[in-house]
PDB file of C-alpha atoms and ligand atoms in Angstrom:
ATOM      1  CA  MET A   1       0.052   0.187  -0.237  1.00 94.00           C
ATOM      2  CA  PRO A   2       1.459   3.491  -0.746  1.00 97.00           C
ATOM      3  CA  PHE A   3       2.430   5.322   2.082  1.00 98.00           C
ATOM      4  CA  HIS A   4       0.082   8.147   2.020  1.00 98.00           C
ATOM      5  CA  GLU A   5      -2.782   5.409   1.829  1.00 98.00           C
ATOM      6  CA  GLN A   6      -1.111   3.860   5.015  1.00 98.00           C
ATOM      7  CA  LEU A   7      -1.364   7.289   6.631  1.00 98.00           C
ATOM      8  CA  LEU A   8      -5.083   7.896   5.126  1.00 98.00           C
ATOM      9  CA  ALA A   9      -6.055   4.528   6.972  1.00 98.00           C
ATOM     10  CA  LEU A  10      -4.425   5.191  10.308  1.00 98.00           C
ATOM     11  CA  GLY A  11      -5.868   8.947  10.122  1.00 98.00           C
ATOM     12  CA  ARG A  12      -9.445   7.771   9.636  1.00 98.00           C
ATOM     13  CA  PRO A  13     -10.570   8.758  12.848  1.00 98.00           C
ATOM     14  CA  ALA A  14      -9.693  12.052  12.835  1.00 98.00           C
ATOM     15  CA  TRP A  15     -10.947  12.308   9.007  1.00 98.00           C
ATOM     16  CA  SER A  16     -14.151  10.884   9.949  1.00 98.00           C
ATOM     17  CA  ALA A  17     -14.739  13.400  12.331  1.00 98.00           C
ATOM     18  CA  MET A  18     -13.368  16.390   9.948  1.00 98.00           C
ATOM     19  CA  LEU A  19     -15.796  15.481   7.169  1.00 97.00           C
ATOM     20  CA  GLY A  20     -19.044  16.343   8.466  1.00 91.00           C
ATOM     21  CA  HIS A  21     -18.121  18.330  11.401  1.00 97.00           C
ATOM     22  CA  ALA A  22     -20.662  20.695  12.312  1.00 98.00           C
ATOM     23  CA  PHE A  23     -18.625  23.791  11.030  1.00 97.00           C
ATOM     24  CA  LEU A  24     -18.567  22.178   7.390  1.00 97.00           C
ATOM     25  CA  ALA A  25     -22.182  20.918   7.613  1.00 97.00           C
ATOM     26  CA  GLU A  26     -23.390  24.336   8.482  1.00 96.00           C
ATOM     27  CA  THR A  27     -21.462  25.746   5.941  1.00 96.00           C
ATOM     28  CA  ALA A  28     -22.812  23.555   3.303  1.00 95.00           C
ATOM     29  CA  ALA A  29     -26.327  23.861   4.617  1.00 94.00           C
ATOM     30  CA  GLY A  30     -26.151  27.798   4.472  1.00 93.00           C
ATOM     31  CA  SER A  31     -26.923  27.973   8.195  1.00 93.00           C
ATOM     32  CA  LEU A  32     -23.490  28.538   9.779  1.00 94.00           C
ATOM     33  CA  PRO A  33     -23.787  31.876  11.997  1.00 94.00           C
ATOM     34  CA  ASP A  34     -21.812  34.552  10.238  1.00 93.00           C
ATOM     35  CA  ALA A  35     -19.624  35.096  13.672  1.00 94.00           C
ATOM     36  CA  ALA A  36     -18.325  31.638  13.301  1.00 95.00           C
ATOM     37  CA  PHE A  37     -17.263  32.232   9.722  1.00 95.00           C
ATOM     38  CA  ALA A  38     -15.519  35.641  10.492  1.00 96.00           C
ATOM     39  CA  ASN A  39     -13.966  33.742  13.190  1.00 97.00           C
ATOM     40  CA  TRP A  40     -12.663  31.302  10.761  1.00 98.00           C
ATOM     41  CA  VAL A  41     -11.630  33.935   8.386  1.00 98.00           C
ATOM     42  CA  GLN A  42      -9.591  35.920  10.637  1.00 98.00           C
ATOM     43  CA  GLN A  43      -7.852  32.893  12.529  1.00 98.00           C
ATOM     44  CA  ASP A  44      -7.059  31.062   8.760  1.00 98.00           C
ATOM     45  CA  TYR A  45      -5.590  34.338   7.559  1.00 98.00           C
ATOM     46  CA  LEU A  46      -3.229  34.357  10.434  1.00 98.00           C
ATOM     47  CA  PHE A  47      -2.562  30.488   9.884  1.00 98.00           C
ATOM     48  CA  VAL A  48      -1.827  31.141   6.172  1.00 98.00           C
ATOM     49  CA  GLN A  49       0.783  33.830   6.923  1.00 98.00           C
ATOM     50  CA  GLN A  50       2.509  31.615   9.027  1.00 98.00           C
ATOM     51  CA  ALA A  51       2.241  28.638   6.471  1.00 98.00           C
ATOM     52  CA  ALA A  52       4.253  30.545   4.072  1.00 98.00           C
ATOM     53  CA  ARG A  53       6.860  30.859   6.644  1.00 98.00           C
ATOM     54  CA  PHE A  54       6.543  27.147   7.306  1.00 98.00           C
ATOM     55  CA  VAL A  55       6.895  26.357   3.384  1.00 98.00           C
ATOM     56  CA  SER A  56       9.832  28.342   3.088  1.00 98.00           C
ATOM     57  CA  ILE A  57      11.847  26.986   5.940  1.00 98.00           C
ATOM     58  CA  LEU A  58      10.855  23.257   4.174  1.00 98.00           C
ATOM     59  CA  VAL A  59      11.985  24.830   0.691  1.00 98.00           C
ATOM     60  CA  SER A  60      15.375  25.710   2.271  1.00 98.00           C
ATOM     61  CA  LYS A  61      15.483  21.916   3.239  1.00 98.00           C
ATOM     62  CA  ALA A  62      14.183  20.709   0.318  1.00 98.00           C
ATOM     63  CA  PRO A  63      16.149  17.718  -1.784  1.00 98.00           C
ATOM     64  CA  SER A  64      16.765  19.225  -5.392  1.00 97.00           C
ATOM     65  CA  ALA A  65      14.326  16.943  -7.224  1.00 96.00           C
ATOM     66  CA  ILE A  66      11.207  18.684  -4.588  1.00 98.00           C
ATOM     67  CA  MET A  67      12.436  22.120  -4.484  1.00 98.00           C
ATOM     68  CA  PRO A  68      11.267  23.861  -7.557  1.00 98.00           C
ATOM     69  CA  ARG A  69       7.703  22.883  -7.303  1.00 98.00           C
ATOM     70  CA  LEU A  70       7.180  23.274  -3.583  1.00 98.00           C
ATOM     71  CA  ALA A  71       8.677  26.872  -4.012  1.00 98.00           C
ATOM     72  CA  LEU A  72       5.884  27.716  -5.923  1.00 97.00           C
ATOM     73  CA  ALA A  73       3.553  27.396  -3.041  1.00 97.00           C
ATOM     74  CA  ILE A  74       4.841  30.311  -1.764  1.00 97.00           C
ATOM     75  CA  PRO A  75       3.594  32.948  -4.336  1.00 96.00           C
ATOM     76  CA  ALA A  76       0.020  30.659  -4.128  1.00 96.00           C
ATOM     77  CA  LEU A  77       0.093  31.260  -0.697  1.00 97.00           C
ATOM     78  CA  HIS A  78       0.167  34.821  -1.196  1.00 96.00           C
ATOM     79  CA  SER A  79      -2.562  35.148  -3.477  1.00 96.00           C
ATOM     80  CA  GLU A  80      -4.516  33.158  -0.971  1.00 97.00           C
ATOM     81  CA  LEU A  81      -3.847  35.894   1.432  1.00 98.00           C
ATOM     82  CA  GLU A  82      -5.050  38.331  -0.998  1.00 98.00           C
ATOM     83  CA  LEU A  83      -8.226  35.865  -1.336  1.00 97.00           C
ATOM     84  CA  PHE A  84      -9.008  36.316   2.487  1.00 98.00           C
ATOM     85  CA  GLU A  85      -8.332  40.249   2.102  1.00 98.00           C
ATOM     86  CA  ARG A  86     -10.934  40.599  -0.820  1.00 97.00           C
ATOM     87  CA  MET A  87     -13.751  38.160   0.758  1.00 96.00           C
ATOM     88  CA  ALA A  88     -13.225  39.691   4.248  1.00 97.00           C
ATOM     89  CA  ALA A  89     -13.553  43.307   2.924  1.00 97.00           C
ATOM     90  CA  GLU A  90     -16.507  42.311   0.774  1.00 94.00           C
ATOM     91  CA  ARG A  91     -18.442  40.784   4.119  1.00 94.00           C
ATOM     92  CA  GLY A  92     -17.349  43.620   6.552  1.00 95.00           C
ATOM     93  CA  VAL A  93     -14.673  40.970   8.622  1.00 97.00           C
ATOM     94  CA  THR A  94     -11.779  42.962  10.031  1.00 97.00           C
ATOM     95  CA  LEU A  95      -8.389  41.473   9.745  1.00 98.00           C
ATOM     96  CA  HIS A  96      -6.605  43.835  11.488  1.00 96.00           C
ATOM     97  CA  ASP A  97      -5.443  43.799  15.047  1.00 95.00           C
ATOM     98  CA  VAL A  98      -6.935  40.262  15.803  1.00 97.00           C
ATOM     99  CA  ARG A  99      -5.309  37.895  18.403  1.00 97.00           C
ATOM    100  CA  MET A 100      -4.334  34.451  17.419  1.00 98.00           C
ATOM    101  CA  THR A 101      -6.544  31.756  19.498  1.00 98.00           C
ATOM    102  CA  PRO A 102      -4.830  29.244  21.415  1.00 98.00           C
ATOM    103  CA  ALA A 103      -5.695  26.749  18.897  1.00 98.00           C
ATOM    104  CA  CYS A 104      -4.273  28.434  15.867  1.00 98.00           C
ATOM    105  CA  HIS A 105      -1.531  29.546  18.094  1.00 98.00           C
ATOM    106  CA  ALA A 106      -0.574  25.702  18.686  1.00 98.00           C
ATOM    107  CA  TYR A 107      -0.963  24.499  15.133  1.00 98.00           C
ATOM    108  CA  VAL A 108       1.262  27.270  13.731  1.00 98.00           C
ATOM    109  CA  GLN A 109       4.224  26.644  16.243  1.00 98.00           C
ATOM    110  CA  PHE A 110       3.670  23.048  15.952  1.00 98.00           C
ATOM    111  CA  MET A 111       4.334  23.566  12.226  1.00 98.00           C
ATOM    112  CA  LEU A 112       7.297  25.909  12.426  1.00 98.00           C
ATOM    113  CA  ALA A 113       8.825  23.750  14.815  1.00 98.00           C
ATOM    114  CA  ALA A 114       8.346  20.904  12.663  1.00 98.00           C
ATOM    115  CA  ALA A 115       9.899  22.648   9.734  1.00 98.00           C
ATOM    116  CA  ALA A 116      12.733  23.844  11.640  1.00 98.00           C
ATOM    117  CA  THR A 117      13.879  21.336  13.901  1.00 98.00           C
ATOM    118  CA  CYS A 118      12.632  17.902  12.259  1.00 98.00           C
ATOM    119  CA  SER A 119      13.729  16.013   9.333  1.00 98.00           C
ATOM    120  CA  PHE A 120      12.454  17.530   5.805  1.00 98.00           C
ATOM    121  CA  GLU A 121      10.403  14.365   5.530  1.00 98.00           C
ATOM    122  CA  GLU A 122       8.588  14.922   8.636  1.00 98.00           C
ATOM    123  CA  GLY A 123       7.760  18.609   7.574  1.00 98.00           C
ATOM    124  CA  PHE A 124       6.659  17.512   4.242  1.00 98.00           C
ATOM    125  CA  THR A 125       4.519  15.049   5.756  1.00 98.00           C
ATOM    126  CA  LEU A 126       2.938  17.847   7.794  1.00 98.00           C
ATOM    127  CA  LEU A 127       2.344  19.912   4.851  1.00 98.00           C
ATOM    128  CA  TYR A 128       0.759  17.319   3.156  1.00 98.00           C
ATOM    129  CA  GLY A 129      -1.684  16.341   6.243  1.00 98.00           C
ATOM    130  CA  ALA A 130      -2.732  20.101   6.394  1.00 98.00           C
ATOM    131  CA  GLU A 131      -3.185  20.395   2.658  1.00 98.00           C
ATOM    132  CA  LYS A 132      -5.004  16.871   2.343  1.00 98.00           C
ATOM    133  CA  ALA A 133      -7.348  17.892   5.441  1.00 98.00           C
ATOM    134  CA  TYR A 134      -8.429  21.151   3.288  1.00 98.00           C
ATOM    135  CA  LEU A 135      -8.820  19.418   0.139  1.00 98.00           C
ATOM    136  CA  ASP A 136     -11.034  16.638   1.714  1.00 98.00           C
ATOM    137  CA  SER A 137     -13.003  19.045   4.337  1.00 98.00           C
ATOM    138  CA  TRP A 138     -13.951  21.966   1.524  1.00 98.00           C
ATOM    139  CA  THR A 139     -14.717  18.976  -1.088  1.00 98.00           C
ATOM    140  CA  TRP A 140     -17.080  17.799   1.341  1.00 98.00           C
ATOM    141  CA  VAL A 141     -18.662  21.104   1.670  1.00 97.00           C
ATOM    142  CA  ARG A 142     -18.975  21.512  -2.093  1.00 97.00           C
ATOM    143  CA  GLU A 143     -20.541  18.119  -2.446  1.00 97.00           C
ATOM    144  CA  ASN A 144     -23.014  18.778   0.203  1.00 97.00           C
ATOM    145  CA  MET A 145     -23.863  22.411  -0.592  1.00 95.00           C
ATOM    146  CA  LYS A 146     -27.920  22.621  -0.465  1.00 92.00           C
ATOM    147  CA  ALA A 147     -27.536  26.657  -0.821  1.00 84.00           C
ATOM    148  CA  PRO A 148     -25.191  28.995  -2.729  1.00 85.00           C
ATOM    149  CA  SER A 149     -22.730  30.291  -0.360  1.00 87.00           C
ATOM    150  CA  PRO A 150     -21.444  33.789  -0.040  1.00 86.00           C
ATOM    151  CA  TRP A 151     -18.126  32.074   0.796  1.00 90.00           C
ATOM    152  CA  ASP A 152     -17.914  30.450  -2.726  1.00 92.00           C
ATOM    153  CA  GLY A 153     -14.448  31.779  -3.133  1.00 93.00           C
ATOM    154  CA  PHE A 154     -12.959  29.907  -0.464  1.00 96.00           C
ATOM    155  CA  ILE A 155     -14.968  26.607  -1.236  1.00 96.00           C
ATOM    156  CA  HIS A 156     -13.500  26.738  -4.677  1.00 96.00           C
ATOM    157  CA  ARG A 157      -9.835  27.420  -3.495  1.00 96.00           C
ATOM    158  CA  TRP A 158      -9.507  24.237  -1.859  1.00 97.00           C
ATOM    159  CA  SER A 159     -11.780  22.048  -3.927  1.00 97.00           C
ATOM    160  CA  ASP A 160     -10.794  23.191  -7.482  1.00 97.00           C
ATOM    161  CA  GLU A 161      -8.615  20.848 -10.087  1.00 98.00           C
ATOM    162  CA  ALA A 162      -5.406  23.165  -9.511  1.00 96.00           C
ATOM    163  CA  PHE A 163      -5.475  22.444  -5.787  1.00 97.00           C
ATOM    164  CA  ARG A 164      -6.171  18.679  -6.142  1.00 98.00           C
ATOM    165  CA  HIS A 165      -3.256  18.414  -8.486  1.00 98.00           C
ATOM    166  CA  TRP A 166      -1.253  20.222  -6.052  1.00 98.00           C
ATOM    167  CA  VAL A 167      -2.290  17.608  -3.343  1.00 98.00           C
ATOM    168  CA  ASN A 168      -1.458  14.843  -5.921  1.00 98.00           C
ATOM    169  CA  TRP A 169       1.855  15.951  -6.336  1.00 98.00           C
ATOM    170  CA  LEU A 170       2.413  16.190  -2.522  1.00 98.00           C
ATOM    171  CA  GLU A 171       0.984  12.801  -2.231  1.00 98.00           C
ATOM    172  CA  SER A 172       3.519  11.156  -4.787  1.00 98.00           C
ATOM    173  CA  ALA A 173       6.504  13.093  -3.690  1.00 98.00           C
ATOM    174  CA  LEU A 174       5.666  11.896  -0.199  1.00 98.00           C
ATOM    175  CA  ASP A 175       5.446   8.335  -1.114  1.00 98.00           C
ATOM    176  CA  THR A 176       8.966   8.536  -3.000  1.00 98.00           C
ATOM    177  CA  LEU A 177      10.622   9.977   0.397  1.00 98.00           C
ATOM    178  CA  ALA A 178       8.837   7.369   2.479  1.00 98.00           C
ATOM    179  CA  ALA A 179      10.067   4.727   0.391  1.00 98.00           C
ATOM    180  CA  ARG A 180      13.692   5.483   0.845  1.00 98.00           C
ATOM    181  CA  ALA A 181      13.033   6.557   4.506  1.00 98.00           C
ATOM    182  CA  SER A 182      14.167   3.897   7.715  1.00 98.00           C
ATOM    183  CA  PRO A 183      11.300   2.463   9.404  1.00 98.00           C
ATOM    184  CA  THR A 184      11.929   4.755  12.344  1.00 98.00           C
ATOM    185  CA  LEU A 185      11.784   8.096  10.155  1.00 98.00           C
ATOM    186  CA  ARG A 186       8.487   6.370   8.336  1.00 98.00           C
ATOM    187  CA  GLN A 187       7.236   5.932  12.397  1.00 98.00           C
ATOM    188  CA  GLU A 188       7.849   9.502  12.852  1.00 98.00           C
ATOM    189  CA  MET A 189       6.297  11.074   9.583  1.00 98.00           C
ATOM    190  CA  THR A 190       3.172   8.781  10.679  1.00 98.00           C
ATOM    191  CA  GLY A 191       3.181  10.573  14.099  1.00 98.00           C
ATOM    192  CA  ILE A 192       3.318  13.911  12.772  1.00 98.00           C
ATOM    193  CA  PHE A 193       0.209  13.220  10.263  1.00 98.00           C
ATOM    194  CA  LEU A 194      -1.574  11.774  12.852  1.00 98.00           C
ATOM    195  CA  LEU A 195      -0.930  15.363  14.839  1.00 98.00           C
ATOM    196  CA  ALA A 196      -1.774  17.229  11.965  1.00 98.00           C
ATOM    197  CA  GLY A 197      -5.247  15.652  11.728  1.00 98.00           C
ATOM    198  CA  GLN A 198      -5.805  16.407  15.347  1.00 98.00           C
ATOM    199  CA  TYR A 199      -4.825  19.868  15.022  1.00 98.00           C
ATOM    200  CA  GLU A 200      -7.162  20.335  12.080  1.00 98.00           C
ATOM    201  CA  LEU A 201      -9.990  19.222  14.336  1.00 98.00           C
ATOM    202  CA  ARG A 202      -9.304  21.778  16.848  1.00 98.00           C
ATOM    203  CA  PHE A 203      -9.145  24.146  14.336  1.00 98.00           C
ATOM    204  CA  TRP A 204     -12.716  23.633  12.988  1.00 98.00           C
ATOM    205  CA  ASP A 205     -13.935  23.343  16.824  1.00 98.00           C
ATOM    206  CA  MET A 206     -12.260  26.645  17.754  1.00 98.00           C
ATOM    207  CA  ALA A 207     -14.013  28.286  14.757  1.00 97.00           C
ATOM    208  CA  LEU A 208     -17.149  27.104  15.451  1.00 97.00           C
ATOM    209  CA  HIS A 209     -17.396  27.746  19.215  1.00 96.00           C
ATOM    210  CA  GLY A 210     -15.028  30.846  19.293  1.00 95.00           C
ATOM    211  CA  GLU A 211     -12.124  30.268  21.939  1.00 96.00           C
ATOM    212  CA  ARG A 212     -10.057  32.853  24.275  1.00 95.00           C
ATOM    213  CA  TRP A 213      -6.988  33.073  26.193  1.00 97.00           C
ATOM    214  CA  PRO A 214      -7.403  32.683  29.945  1.00 97.00           C
ATOM    215  CA  VAL A 215      -6.940  36.351  30.665  1.00 96.00           C
TER     216      VAL A 215
HETATM  217  C1  MP5 B 301      -4.768  24.849   5.459  1.00 95.86           C
HETATM  218  C2  MP5 B 301      -5.264  26.165   6.050  1.00 95.86           C
HETATM  219  C3  MP5 B 301      -4.671  24.738   4.402  1.00 95.86           C
HETATM  220  N1  MP5 B 301      -5.428  27.353   5.078  1.00 95.86           N
HETATM  221  N2  MP5 B 301      -5.762  26.301   7.191  1.00 95.86           N
HETATM  222  C4  MP5 B 301      -5.537  25.108   8.037  1.00 95.86           C
HETATM  223  C5  MP5 B 301      -6.219  25.321   9.456  1.00 95.86           C
HETATM  224  N3  MP5 B 301      -5.329  23.828   7.577  1.00 95.86           N
HETATM  225  C6  MP5 B 301      -4.923  24.032   6.255  1.00 95.86           C
HETATM  226  O1  MP5 B 301      -3.623  25.105   3.883  1.00 95.86           O
HETATM  227  P1  MP5 B 301      -3.106  26.177   2.606  1.00 95.86           P
HETATM  228  O2  MP5 B 301      -1.579  26.660   2.857  1.00 95.86           O
HETATM  229  O3  MP5 B 301      -3.831  27.370   2.900  1.00 95.86           O
HETATM  230  O4  MP5 B 301      -3.374  25.625   1.420  1.00 95.86           O
END
């Protein structure tokens, strides 16, 4: 079984909780309160800013065969930030002076630390986990839409052909890396992937319910 399929099999509990999560189900049904979506927009904007730094660290450590394609993710993330800015302005959501919630902060710190201090293979596995989670989550929304959504731009961003191609490329590069990795390294890559699933779930919970620091 290709490595990415092994990961997805082990990650099934997280993925089942993710697909159909109340945030996604209510987005698809058109019943999500505006405040919850605004919450997600604000926090994911902060997340994507740091994701660009995370990918930059990965690019600096990437094997030559992977570096050029991986580097293209950096401008793509910057145009994604422009999408957030456009959509937020159209819907009256502010992106200024927003404080990162604990769930967003923890996920971002985990990503940056993994990129900086773990092997390239582990960091790359984390990138795959985060991108696959968004591809599957937003594809789920697209397939279960009951009403046109004011947030269509986001739904398409992570469920269109271009994004699917990108995730397919990540998948095959990951399988190649894993085929050359030791059993110990493969185990570490698996651990990181499973954590990505947990953080993704916490992110949807945080967006739906809101989250604050103790003081
Ligand atoms: C992604 C994201 C997808 N924007 N936010 C979370 C919480 N997980 C995954 O990453 P990208 O880099 O925006 O495609």
